[in-house]
């Protein structure tokens, strides 16, 4: 069977199964089965599927995923996240402090949580009602919080960077540190957007925020855990003291202790965090397993290698290849969520990026930013629906989409900056070596 027949057949079956409503993990597995049966008999196919599925669940590196998910859930269900937002804008004598505080709180939360959706839910659940009550415009309030959640995906630890590293076999530590400077640049860009918005539409940004000053004890109970957890993760990984999995385990234990000690976490909240982590990992685990099966079929028929050779023979310039891949992901992101895209498309496309001569750590940051655009673009922009769901009666999905447009512009600007100045992502990993 020719490689292009397999590639088109896999994608055609996948789209067919998704269109009839089959969940993506089952759609990927179902699309793989006919081609597995063409390689080997039924009994051998069952054994292969079992081995591939089992291999995912016992992978040491993948143990970091549930630990980072649990870490984010614990922070979200304690008072640490809400108090962090309160601290960021409390008693700050700056016009628009609640909007700037939302960005700062999302960035701080991103330093301990790798999930965009959890970031938007945690900070947005507290900040959105507060901003609306203070008189901020609906579009600004919803846009800044939907976009702010994407900071959790870029600022380490990041689940998307973690998955990217697993698929492409790149150093997780290098990927994490490569995201630091672009993440800080993005925070600055979001702040500039709020300032320009307030200048162009002063009615959307109140002259002063009459917020109750946060007591110092509560401020410390919010800031110190985030600093401690962030330092445990970054220092232990970047200095080589611990692997990402070990760092995730240590930081998770520290989070449990601090969430109970100073975050007001209850036993019911802890159980809810564990339950939510299990639900998330049930989906992610199936997706990872199906992705491995899907990838096995593609690798057996050499679809990624042949696809790369085809593009090389076309003699396109490296930047034309890069531009085509970025546009492809931005369009695909309108219909698929980031984790699914990672396991469906990345095994085929990352060899093409490598053949074009680009650094795969640098491209990991590029890829992650395109995933941030994906969660802000309809019709399947996860963060759009998270924020709209938090204020169903007050804000329409149209308001959220319009509010996100300037922030999507900032993400695209950051992509252009990284292409023009690759050291924006590569300088920090370079000096850490």
GROMACS .gro file of N, CA, C and O in nm, residues 65 69 73 115 117-118 159 274-286:
model
   80
   65UNK      N    1   0.246   1.450   3.351
   65UNK     CA    2   0.121   1.511   3.304
   65UNK      C    3   0.014   1.512   3.413
   65UNK      O    4  -0.038   1.619   3.448
   69UNK      N    5  -0.137   1.845   3.614
   69UNK     CA    6  -0.282   1.870   3.611
   69UNK      C    7  -0.336   1.880   3.753
   69UNK      O    8  -0.413   1.971   3.786
   73UNK      N    9  -0.518   2.195   3.955
   73UNK     CA   10  -0.650   2.178   4.019
   73UNK      C   11  -0.646   2.216   4.167
   73UNK      O   12  -0.740   2.278   4.219
  115UNK      N   13  -0.213   2.440   3.223
  115UNK     CA   14  -0.336   2.428   3.145
  115UNK      C   15  -0.400   2.564   3.122
  115UNK      O   16  -0.429   2.636   3.217
  117UNK      N   17  -0.706   2.621   3.006
  117UNK     CA   18  -0.844   2.622   3.049
  117UNK      C   19  -0.855   2.637   3.201
  117UNK      O   20  -0.939   2.712   3.251
  118UNK      N   21  -0.768   2.568   3.275
  118UNK     CA   22  -0.769   2.580   3.422
  118UNK      C   23  -0.732   2.722   3.463
  118UNK      O   24  -0.790   2.780   3.555
  159UNK      N   25   0.174   2.213   2.956
  159UNK     CA   26   0.139   2.079   2.910
  159UNK      C   27   0.163   2.064   2.760
  159UNK      O   28   0.203   1.958   2.713
  274UNK      N   29  -0.873   1.577   4.295
  274UNK     CA   30  -0.828   1.443   4.251
  274UNK      C   31  -0.926   1.386   4.148
  274UNK      O   32  -0.885   1.332   4.045
  275UNK      N   33  -1.057   1.403   4.175
  275UNK     CA   34  -1.159   1.352   4.083
  275UNK      C   35  -1.148   1.420   3.947
  275UNK      O   36  -1.155   1.356   3.842
  276UNK      N   37  -1.131   1.552   3.948
  276UNK     CA   38  -1.120   1.628   3.823
  276UNK      C   39  -0.994   1.587   3.746
  276UNK      O   40  -0.997   1.576   3.622
  277UNK      N   41  -0.884   1.563   3.819
  277UNK     CA   42  -0.761   1.517   3.755
  277UNK      C   43  -0.780   1.382   3.689
  277UNK      O   44  -0.734   1.358   3.577
  278UNK      N   45  -0.852   1.293   3.758
  278UNK     CA   46  -0.877   1.160   3.702
  278UNK      C   47  -0.964   1.170   3.577
  278UNK      O   48  -0.941   1.098   3.478
  279UNK      N   49  -1.063   1.260   3.579
  279UNK     CA   50  -1.147   1.278   3.460
  279UNK      C   51  -1.066   1.332   3.343
  279UNK      O   52  -1.079   1.286   3.229
  280UNK      N   53  -0.981   1.432   3.372
  280UNK     CA   54  -0.897   1.490   3.267
  280UNK      C   55  -0.802   1.386   3.211
  280UNK      O   56  -0.784   1.374   3.089
  281UNK      N   57  -0.740   1.308   3.300
  281UNK     CA   58  -0.643   1.208   3.255
  281UNK      C   59  -0.710   1.091   3.186
  281UNK      O   60  -0.648   1.023   3.105
  282UNK      N   61  -0.837   1.064   3.219
  282UNK     CA   62  -0.909   0.960   3.147
  282UNK      C   63  -0.916   0.994   3.000
  282UNK      O   64  -0.890   0.909   2.913
  283UNK      N   65  -0.946   1.120   2.970
  283UNK     CA   66  -0.952   1.165   2.831
  283UNK      C   67  -0.811   1.172   2.771
  283UNK      O   68  -0.787   1.119   2.662
  284UNK      N   69  -0.719   1.237   2.843
  284UNK     CA   70  -0.584   1.253   2.790
  284UNK      C   71  -0.515   1.118   2.771
  284UNK      O   72  -0.442   1.098   2.674
  285UNK      N   73  -0.538   1.028   2.865
  285UNK     CA   74  -0.477   0.895   2.855
  285UNK      C   75  -0.524   0.822   2.731
  285UNK      O   76  -0.444   0.761   2.658
  286UNK      N   77  -0.655   0.826   2.705
  286UNK     CA   78  -0.708   0.763   2.585
  286UNK      C   79  -0.654   0.831   2.460
  286UNK      O   80  -0.623   0.765   2.360
   0.00000   0.00000   0.00000
